Short mmCIF file of C-alpha atoms and ligand atoms in Angstrom, two decimals:
data_model
loop_
_atom_site.label_atom_id
_atom_site.label_comp_id
_atom_site.label_asym_id
_atom_site.label_seq_id
_atom_site.Cartn_x
_atom_site.Cartn_y
_atom_site.Cartn_z
CA MET A 77 39.64 25.17 18.93
CA SER A 78 38.28 26.32 22.33
CA TYR A 79 38.36 22.83 23.89
CA LEU A 80 41.88 22.24 22.72
CA SER A 81 43.07 25.61 24.02
CA ASN A 82 41.71 24.75 27.47
CA ILE A 83 43.02 21.19 27.67
CA ASP A 84 46.33 21.56 25.89
CA PRO A 85 47.36 25.17 25.23
CA GLU A 86 50.81 24.06 24.05
CA ILE A 87 49.42 22.05 21.15
CA ALA A 88 46.75 24.69 20.43
CA ASP A 89 49.51 27.29 20.25
CA LEU A 90 51.56 25.18 17.83
CA ILE A 91 48.53 24.66 15.58
CA GLU A 92 47.89 28.41 15.57
CA LYS A 93 51.54 29.09 14.70
CA GLU A 94 51.35 26.58 11.85
CA ARG A 95 48.14 28.23 10.63
CA GLN A 96 50.01 31.53 10.49
CA ARG A 97 52.93 29.91 8.65
CA GLN A 98 50.65 28.36 6.03
CA THR A 99 48.66 31.59 5.69
CA HIS A 100 51.57 34.02 5.27
CA GLY A 101 53.97 31.79 3.32
CA LEU A 102 53.97 29.96 0.01
CA GLU A 103 53.88 26.16 0.12
CA LEU A 104 55.76 24.89 -2.91
CA ILE A 105 56.38 21.34 -1.69
CA ALA A 106 55.30 19.23 -4.66
CA SER A 107 53.73 16.51 -2.50
CA GLU A 108 51.56 18.82 -0.41
CA ASN A 109 48.20 20.49 -0.76
CA LEU A 110 45.55 22.34 1.26
CA VAL A 111 42.34 20.45 1.99
CA SER A 112 38.86 21.95 2.08
CA ARG A 113 37.03 22.76 5.29
CA ALA A 114 34.64 19.88 4.52
CA VAL A 115 37.56 17.42 4.43
CA LEU A 116 38.90 18.88 7.67
CA GLU A 117 35.53 18.50 9.36
CA ALA A 118 35.15 14.86 8.35
CA MET A 119 38.69 14.12 9.51
CA GLY A 120 38.17 15.78 12.88
CA SER A 121 34.88 13.96 13.49
CA ILE A 122 33.66 11.29 15.93
CA PHE A 123 34.30 8.69 13.23
CA THR A 124 37.69 8.42 14.92
CA ASN A 125 36.06 6.63 17.86
CA LYS A 126 35.29 3.33 16.20
CA TYR A 127 36.95 0.05 15.30
CA ALA A 128 35.74 -1.28 11.95
CA GLU A 129 38.13 -4.12 11.08
CA GLY A 130 37.01 -5.90 7.93
CA TYR A 131 35.08 -4.48 5.00
CA PRO A 132 31.52 -3.14 4.51
CA GLY A 133 29.05 -5.91 5.35
CA LYS A 134 31.85 -8.12 6.83
CA ARG A 135 33.13 -6.37 9.96
CA TYR A 136 34.66 -7.90 13.05
CA TYR A 137 32.97 -5.33 15.32
CA GLY A 138 29.36 -4.38 15.96
CA GLY A 139 27.95 -0.90 15.44
CA CYS A 140 29.53 -0.34 12.02
CA GLU A 141 26.36 0.44 10.04
CA PHE A 142 27.28 4.07 9.32
CA TYR A 143 30.90 3.17 8.62
CA ASP A 144 29.80 0.66 5.99
CA VAL A 145 27.87 3.38 4.18
CA ALA A 146 30.79 5.82 4.41
CA GLU A 147 33.35 3.31 3.16
CA ASN A 148 31.07 2.25 0.30
CA LEU A 149 30.62 5.88 -0.66
CA ALA A 150 34.41 6.36 -0.68
CA ARG A 151 34.95 3.21 -2.76
CA GLU A 152 32.21 3.98 -5.29
CA ARG A 153 33.28 7.60 -5.72
CA LEU A 154 36.92 6.65 -6.20
CA LYS A 155 35.96 3.97 -8.75
CA LYS A 156 33.86 6.52 -10.64
CA LEU A 157 36.64 9.11 -10.54
CA PHE A 158 39.11 6.76 -12.23
CA GLY A 159 36.73 4.44 -14.09
CA ALA A 160 38.11 1.54 -12.02
CA GLU A 161 36.54 -1.85 -11.38
CA HIS A 162 37.74 -2.11 -7.78
CA ALA A 163 38.95 0.28 -5.09
CA ASN A 164 40.39 -0.25 -1.63
CA VAL A 165 40.39 2.95 0.44
CA GLN A 166 41.83 1.52 3.67
CA PRO A 167 45.63 1.89 3.35
CA HIS A 168 46.78 4.34 6.01
CA SER A 169 49.36 5.84 3.63
CA GLY A 170 50.90 5.63 0.19
CA THR A 171 53.72 3.47 1.53
CA GLN A 172 51.19 1.03 2.96
CA ALA A 173 49.26 0.89 -0.31
CA ASN A 174 52.54 -0.13 -1.99
CA MET A 175 53.29 -2.62 0.78
CA ALA A 176 49.89 -4.24 0.24
CA ILE A 177 50.61 -4.80 -3.45
CA TYR A 178 54.03 -6.29 -2.66
CA PHE A 179 52.40 -8.58 -0.09
CA ALA A 180 49.72 -9.53 -2.61
CA THR A 181 52.18 -10.41 -5.36
CA MET A 182 55.62 -11.33 -4.00
CA GLU A 183 57.25 -13.75 -1.62
CA CYS A 184 59.47 -12.14 0.95
CA ASN A 185 63.25 -12.80 0.72
CA LYS A 186 62.75 -14.50 -2.63
CA ASP A 187 61.03 -12.47 -5.33
CA ARG A 188 62.50 -9.68 -7.43
CA LEU A 189 61.19 -6.12 -7.57
CA MET A 190 62.19 -3.62 -10.23
CA SER A 191 61.66 0.10 -9.76
CA MET A 192 63.01 3.60 -10.27
CA SER A 193 65.87 4.54 -7.98
CA LEU A 194 65.23 7.02 -5.20
CA SER A 195 68.09 9.29 -6.27
CA GLN A 196 66.62 9.64 -9.77
CA GLY A 197 63.00 10.20 -8.81
CA GLY A 198 61.59 7.04 -7.25
CA HIS A 199 60.20 6.69 -3.72
CA LEU A 200 61.65 5.07 -0.60
CA SER A 201 58.91 2.44 -0.66
CA HIS A 202 59.95 1.37 -4.17
CA GLY A 203 62.84 -0.73 -2.88
CA SER A 204 65.28 1.65 -1.25
CA PRO A 205 67.73 -0.32 0.95
CA VAL A 206 66.66 1.71 4.01
CA SER A 207 62.96 0.83 3.50
CA PHE A 208 61.15 -2.44 4.28
CA SER A 209 60.79 -2.78 0.50
CA GLY A 210 64.52 -2.95 -0.04
CA LYS A 211 65.05 -5.27 2.89
CA MET A 212 62.32 -7.78 2.02
CA TYR A 213 62.75 -8.18 -1.74
CA GLN A 214 65.57 -8.51 -4.26
CA VAL A 215 65.59 -5.07 -5.86
CA THR A 216 66.97 -3.89 -9.19
CA GLN A 217 66.50 -0.26 -10.10
CA TYR A 218 66.32 1.75 -13.30
CA GLY A 219 66.93 5.45 -13.63
CA VAL A 220 66.65 8.17 -16.24
CA ASP A 221 68.93 8.61 -19.24
CA LEU A 222 71.70 10.85 -17.92
CA GLU A 223 71.82 12.95 -21.11
CA THR A 224 68.10 13.59 -21.62
CA GLU A 225 67.14 13.12 -17.95
CA VAL A 226 63.97 11.31 -19.03
CA LEU A 227 63.03 7.64 -18.89
CA ASP A 228 64.39 5.45 -21.68
CA TYR A 229 61.83 2.67 -22.08
CA GLY A 230 64.24 0.60 -24.18
CA VAL A 231 66.69 0.50 -21.28
CA VAL A 232 63.90 -0.30 -18.80
CA GLU A 233 62.90 -3.22 -21.04
CA GLU A 234 66.49 -4.47 -21.28
CA ILE A 235 66.83 -4.48 -17.50
CA ALA A 236 63.48 -6.25 -17.13
CA ARG A 237 64.53 -8.99 -19.59
CA LYS A 238 67.77 -9.52 -17.71
CA VAL A 239 66.31 -9.45 -14.19
CA ARG A 240 62.92 -11.06 -14.83
CA PRO A 241 61.26 -9.41 -11.84
CA LYS A 242 57.96 -10.44 -10.30
CA VAL A 243 56.80 -6.83 -10.09
CA ILE A 244 57.78 -3.73 -12.06
CA VAL A 245 56.98 -0.46 -10.31
CA CYS A 246 56.53 2.77 -12.22
CA GLY A 247 55.62 6.16 -10.84
CA ALA A 248 57.79 8.64 -9.01
CA SER A 249 58.21 11.32 -6.38
CA ALA A 250 60.46 13.61 -8.37
CA TYR A 251 60.02 13.11 -12.11
CA PRO A 252 58.85 16.19 -14.02
CA ARG A 253 57.83 14.40 -17.23
CA GLU A 254 54.87 12.30 -18.33
CA ILE A 255 55.14 8.57 -17.61
CA ASP A 256 53.95 6.13 -20.29
CA PHE A 257 51.97 3.58 -18.30
CA LYS A 258 51.08 1.50 -21.38
CA ALA A 259 54.77 1.08 -22.15
CA PHE A 260 55.45 -0.12 -18.61
CA GLN A 261 52.62 -2.66 -18.71
CA GLN A 262 53.87 -3.95 -22.07
CA ILE A 263 57.36 -4.37 -20.66
CA ALA A 264 55.91 -6.21 -17.65
CA ASP A 265 53.78 -8.44 -19.90
CA GLY A 266 56.88 -9.31 -21.93
CA VAL A 267 58.59 -10.77 -18.86
CA GLU A 268 55.45 -12.11 -17.17
CA ALA A 269 55.67 -9.61 -14.33
CA TYR A 270 52.98 -7.60 -12.62
CA CYS A 271 53.02 -3.87 -13.26
CA MET A 272 52.26 -1.50 -10.40
CA ALA A 273 51.87 2.22 -11.03
CA ASP A 274 52.31 4.46 -8.01
CA ILE A 275 50.50 7.64 -9.05
CA ALA A 276 50.72 9.25 -5.60
CA HIS A 277 51.93 12.56 -7.00
CA ILE A 278 49.91 12.77 -10.18
CA ALA A 279 46.61 11.12 -9.17
CA GLY A 280 44.63 14.34 -9.58
CA LEU A 281 46.22 14.93 -12.97
CA CYS A 282 45.37 11.36 -14.08
CA ALA A 283 41.78 11.65 -12.81
CA SER A 284 41.39 14.92 -14.70
CA GLY A 285 42.80 13.70 -18.01
CA VAL A 286 45.81 16.02 -17.78
CA HIS A 287 48.15 13.02 -17.60
CA ASN A 288 47.53 9.58 -19.15
CA THR A 289 46.02 7.28 -16.55
CA SER A 290 47.36 3.99 -15.26
CA VAL A 291 43.92 2.75 -14.19
CA GLY A 292 42.62 0.07 -16.55
CA VAL A 293 46.09 -0.03 -18.11
CA VAL A 294 48.42 -1.54 -15.48
CA ASP A 295 47.67 -4.40 -13.08
CA PHE A 296 47.67 -2.33 -9.89
CA THR A 297 47.50 1.40 -9.24
CA THR A 298 48.41 2.82 -5.85
CA THR A 299 48.12 6.40 -4.72
CA THR A 300 48.18 8.75 -1.82
CA THR A 301 45.05 10.83 -1.31
CA HIS A 302 46.74 13.99 -0.03
CA LYS A 303 48.75 15.30 -2.97
CA THR A 304 47.08 16.41 -6.23
CA LEU A 305 43.91 14.57 -5.12
CA ARG A 306 43.67 17.19 -2.33
CA GLY A 307 42.28 14.93 0.37
CA PRO A 308 43.30 13.72 3.84
CA ARG A 309 46.67 12.03 4.35
CA GLY A 310 46.21 8.40 3.31
CA GLY A 311 46.47 5.78 0.59
CA ALA A 312 44.24 3.91 -1.85
CA ILE A 313 44.50 1.08 -4.37
CA LEU A 314 42.73 0.57 -7.70
CA CYS A 315 42.66 -2.62 -9.76
CA ASP A 316 40.51 -4.85 -11.93
CA GLN A 317 37.86 -7.08 -10.36
CA GLU A 318 39.99 -10.19 -10.92
CA ASN A 319 42.56 -8.90 -8.41
CA ALA A 320 40.07 -7.44 -5.94
CA VAL A 321 40.15 -10.24 -3.37
CA LEU A 322 43.94 -10.50 -3.53
CA VAL A 323 44.29 -6.78 -2.81
CA ASP A 324 41.65 -6.61 -0.09
CA LYS A 325 43.17 -9.55 1.79
CA ALA A 326 46.63 -8.05 1.53
CA VAL A 327 45.42 -4.77 3.08
CA PHE A 328 43.33 -6.40 5.82
CA PRO A 329 44.22 -8.67 7.54
CA GLY A 330 47.55 -8.83 5.68
CA MET A 331 48.98 -5.48 6.60
CA GLN A 332 46.68 -3.39 8.77
CA GLY A 333 44.24 -3.72 11.62
CA GLY A 334 41.41 -1.23 12.08
CA PRO A 335 40.93 1.24 9.24
CA LEU A 336 41.07 4.96 10.08
CA MET A 337 37.36 5.55 9.53
CA HIS A 338 37.51 9.32 10.10
CA THR A 339 40.12 9.45 7.34
CA ILE A 340 38.02 7.21 5.09
CA ALA A 341 35.06 9.55 5.62
CA ALA A 342 37.34 12.46 4.67
CA LYS A 343 38.55 10.50 1.61
CA ALA A 344 34.90 10.12 0.56
CA VAL A 345 34.47 13.89 0.82
CA CYS A 346 37.66 14.47 -1.18
CA PHE A 347 36.51 12.09 -3.94
CA LYS A 348 33.12 13.84 -4.09
CA GLU A 349 34.93 17.15 -4.51
CA ALA A 350 37.17 15.59 -7.16
CA LEU A 351 34.15 14.46 -9.17
CA ARG A 352 33.09 18.08 -9.70
CA PRO A 353 34.09 19.70 -13.02
CA SER A 354 36.01 22.39 -11.10
CA PHE A 355 38.52 19.72 -10.01
CA GLN A 356 39.50 19.07 -13.62
CA GLU A 357 39.89 22.78 -14.13
CA TYR A 358 42.02 22.93 -10.96
CA ASN A 359 44.35 20.20 -12.24
CA ARG A 360 44.67 21.86 -15.63
CA GLN A 361 45.67 25.03 -13.80
CA ILE A 362 48.26 23.14 -11.70
CA VAL A 363 50.05 22.16 -14.91
CA LYS A 364 49.68 25.59 -16.55
CA ASN A 365 51.11 27.12 -13.41
CA ALA A 366 54.01 24.67 -13.29
CA ARG A 367 54.85 25.39 -16.93
CA ARG A 368 54.82 29.15 -16.37
CA LEU A 369 56.87 28.89 -13.19
CA ALA A 370 59.39 26.65 -14.97
CA ALA A 371 59.63 29.07 -17.90
CA THR A 372 60.22 32.01 -15.54
CA LEU A 373 62.96 30.19 -13.67
CA MET A 374 64.68 29.19 -16.92
CA ASP A 375 64.41 32.76 -18.24
CA ARG A 376 66.29 33.78 -15.11
CA GLY A 377 69.13 31.40 -16.04
CA LEU A 378 68.29 28.47 -13.78
CA ARG A 379 68.73 24.97 -15.17
CA LEU A 380 65.78 22.62 -14.77
CA VAL A 381 66.25 18.87 -14.92
CA SER A 382 65.04 17.63 -18.34
CA GLY A 383 64.57 21.25 -19.42
CA GLY A 384 61.09 21.82 -17.97
CA THR A 385 57.97 20.03 -16.82
CA ASP A 386 54.87 18.20 -18.07
CA ASN A 387 53.24 17.90 -14.68
CA HIS A 388 52.97 19.67 -11.32
CA LEU A 389 56.65 19.74 -10.38
CA MET A 390 60.10 20.78 -11.50
CA LEU A 391 63.64 20.17 -10.29
CA ILE A 392 66.16 23.00 -10.19
CA ASP A 393 69.75 21.88 -10.69
CA LEU A 394 72.00 24.07 -8.53
CA SER A 395 75.21 22.20 -9.22
CA ASP A 396 76.65 24.85 -11.56
CA ARG A 397 76.01 27.58 -8.96
CA GLY A 398 78.18 26.14 -6.22
CA ALA A 399 75.13 26.00 -3.94
CA THR A 400 73.54 22.97 -2.32
CA GLY A 401 69.88 22.07 -2.14
CA LEU A 402 70.07 22.30 1.63
CA GLU A 403 71.40 25.89 1.55
CA ALA A 404 68.80 26.91 -1.03
CA GLU A 405 65.93 25.30 0.92
CA THR A 406 67.06 27.15 4.05
CA ALA A 407 67.36 30.55 2.35
CA LEU A 408 63.99 30.22 0.61
CA GLY A 409 62.44 29.04 3.87
CA LYS A 410 63.61 32.23 5.58
CA ALA A 411 61.93 34.14 2.76
CA GLY A 412 58.61 32.35 3.42
CA ILE A 413 58.89 30.06 0.40
CA THR A 414 58.78 26.41 1.46
CA VAL A 415 60.47 23.95 -0.92
CA ASN A 416 62.51 20.79 -0.43
CA LYS A 417 66.03 19.86 -1.35
CA ASN A 418 66.13 16.95 -3.77
CA THR A 419 68.66 14.77 -5.50
CA ILE A 420 69.09 15.25 -9.24
CA PRO A 421 70.09 12.63 -11.85
CA ARG A 422 73.87 13.16 -11.71
CA GLU A 423 73.86 13.73 -7.97
CA SER A 424 77.22 13.96 -6.24
CA ARG A 425 76.03 14.95 -2.78
CA SER A 426 74.26 13.08 0.02
CA PRO A 427 70.42 12.97 0.12
CA PHE A 428 70.55 15.29 3.12
CA VAL A 429 72.51 17.95 1.24
CA THR A 430 71.74 17.41 -2.48
CA SER A 431 72.34 19.58 -5.54
CA GLY A 432 68.70 20.19 -6.39
CA LEU A 433 65.42 21.70 -5.31
CA ARG A 434 61.98 20.23 -5.97
CA ILE A 435 59.19 22.74 -6.52
CA GLY A 436 55.49 22.06 -7.08
CA THR A 437 52.34 24.03 -7.75
CA PRO A 438 49.39 22.03 -6.24
CA ALA A 439 49.03 24.05 -3.01
CA ILE A 440 49.45 27.52 -4.49
CA THR A 441 47.00 26.59 -7.25
CA THR A 442 44.47 25.59 -4.58
CA ARG A 443 44.83 29.14 -3.22
CA GLY A 444 43.70 30.45 -6.60
CA MET A 445 47.03 31.64 -7.96
CA LYS A 446 47.46 31.69 -11.72
CA GLU A 447 50.16 32.34 -14.34
CA GLY A 448 50.71 35.98 -13.32
CA GLU A 449 51.50 34.96 -9.75
CA MET A 450 53.77 32.19 -11.05
CA GLU A 451 55.90 34.79 -12.81
CA GLN A 452 56.11 36.78 -9.62
CA ILE A 453 57.03 33.70 -7.54
CA GLY A 454 59.61 32.62 -10.13
CA GLU A 455 61.26 36.04 -9.91
CA LEU A 456 61.29 35.90 -6.11
CA ILE A 457 62.87 32.43 -6.09
CA ALA A 458 65.49 33.49 -8.64
CA VAL A 459 66.40 36.59 -6.63
CA VAL A 460 66.96 34.55 -3.46
CA LEU A 461 68.98 31.91 -5.32
CA GLN A 462 71.20 34.66 -6.75
CA ASP A 463 72.85 35.13 -3.35
CA LEU A 464 71.73 32.75 -0.64
CA HIS A 465 73.42 34.76 2.10
CA ASP A 466 72.01 38.19 1.27
CA GLU A 467 69.85 38.76 4.35
CA GLY A 468 68.52 42.07 3.01
CA THR A 469 67.16 40.42 -0.13
CA ILE A 470 65.68 37.57 1.91
CA ARG A 471 63.89 40.11 4.15
CA ARG A 472 62.54 42.03 1.16
CA VAL A 473 61.32 38.82 -0.53
CA ARG A 474 59.67 37.70 2.70
CA GLY A 475 57.67 40.94 2.72
CA GLU A 476 56.61 40.45 -0.90
CA VAL A 477 55.64 36.84 -0.20
CA ALA A 478 53.44 37.94 2.72
CA VAL A 479 51.66 40.53 0.54
CA LEU A 480 51.10 37.99 -2.25
CA ALA A 481 49.89 35.31 0.20
CA SER A 482 47.44 37.75 1.83
CA ARG A 483 45.70 38.19 -1.54
CA PHE A 484 44.98 34.45 -1.65
CA PRO A 485 43.64 33.34 1.75
CA ILE A 486 43.68 29.61 2.42
CA TYR A 487 40.22 29.47 3.98
CA PRO A 488 38.36 32.57 2.78
CA ASP A 489 35.21 33.14 4.84
N1 LIG B 249 54.66 7.03 -3.46
C1 LIG B 249 55.14 8.17 -3.95
C2 LIG B 249 55.44 8.26 -5.42
C3 LIG B 249 55.35 9.28 -3.12
O1 LIG B 249 55.86 10.40 -3.62
C4 LIG B 249 55.04 9.16 -1.75
C5 LIG B 249 55.22 10.27 -0.81
O2 LIG B 249 55.66 11.31 -1.08
C6 LIG B 249 54.56 7.93 -1.28
C7 LIG B 249 54.39 6.88 -2.16
C8 LIG B 249 54.35 7.66 0.18
O3 LIG B 249 53.28 8.22 0.73
P1 LIG B 249 53.15 8.24 2.32
O4 LIG B 249 54.04 9.33 2.79
O5 LIG B 249 51.70 8.50 2.51
O6 LIG B 249 53.57 6.91 2.83
#
């Protein structure tokens, strides 16, 4: 960082402060992870200097020979990881991967999209009125059963038959249970709709066989590369060969200009890492850790949405404690435990306040923490949630968090 410190000490200082925050705290945001040094190096490389509009072998700029090799490596590795026929690694983000599928399959201001509502676990880009997706398409949303707090596929099918959408989206940002991708594709087939699975959160789990996979099952799979896949921030799309041209055209020139080639190089590194057997072991541990953390929180009297978790995340329902998600996020943040407030199925508060907390284990599992540490973290969270305004407890927990974090360095030398 010596060049940066000389040219822009303000930014260098902020990066150093963030390094300290990540090092001494616990990152429990379910959508985050910690990339390897190799991924960081590829991302911070001179690959950022080049325009490479188009695809390998068909670029609109000269000098792309090394970029073609890198993008092909990324595509082939991602295909191998998921057993897919076709991969597009150019979307700049998960939202843009979803946008590309909508562009590939639907007519703007005309066609109908069906998806899970944001307040019950879906994502903004699945048709929320404040997102392009809700403004450009006619959206109908399904949610979870309010008693069981899990998806009811019979109800999803009923809605699909009534609405007859062009695309049915499955996949979520805050759903702690396994999603049955086969059931969604069957429902879509029954109403002659496309099925798109957004596996942004659970991609690593799907690639590792810890969660059933959508690839080869649904028409289109989209993902981010920075969550359980543990790569650079970005998106990707997987589909069968018959839809390959449709998808590629929708990404470029349909939606994006020049691909972020430094990010694509870093995606290639991430996929290589994910093809190692240790990645499967890592994803198994993510789920074991989530289960143990969930059990500890429930033992301490906290209510979890749907009564637990099958994946990497859980939702704490604070509504019976008279506390809001915002207050809980703030108190835990002061204690060095980073989480995010989240709506829960019977939400009565605004998305900025909420009655829930979303907690995930990908980043702490990357640090090497296991079930024993999950019990300790569960206890620390429960103690803070006991009295959100007890500054003495928050200070004590912060000290314990720092000691725990120091045993699991992010980038051990
Ligand atoms: N899809 C799902 C299910 C997500 O949870 C997210 C982000 O959290 C996205 C898409 C969007 O990803 P991005 O922030 O890269 O646009």
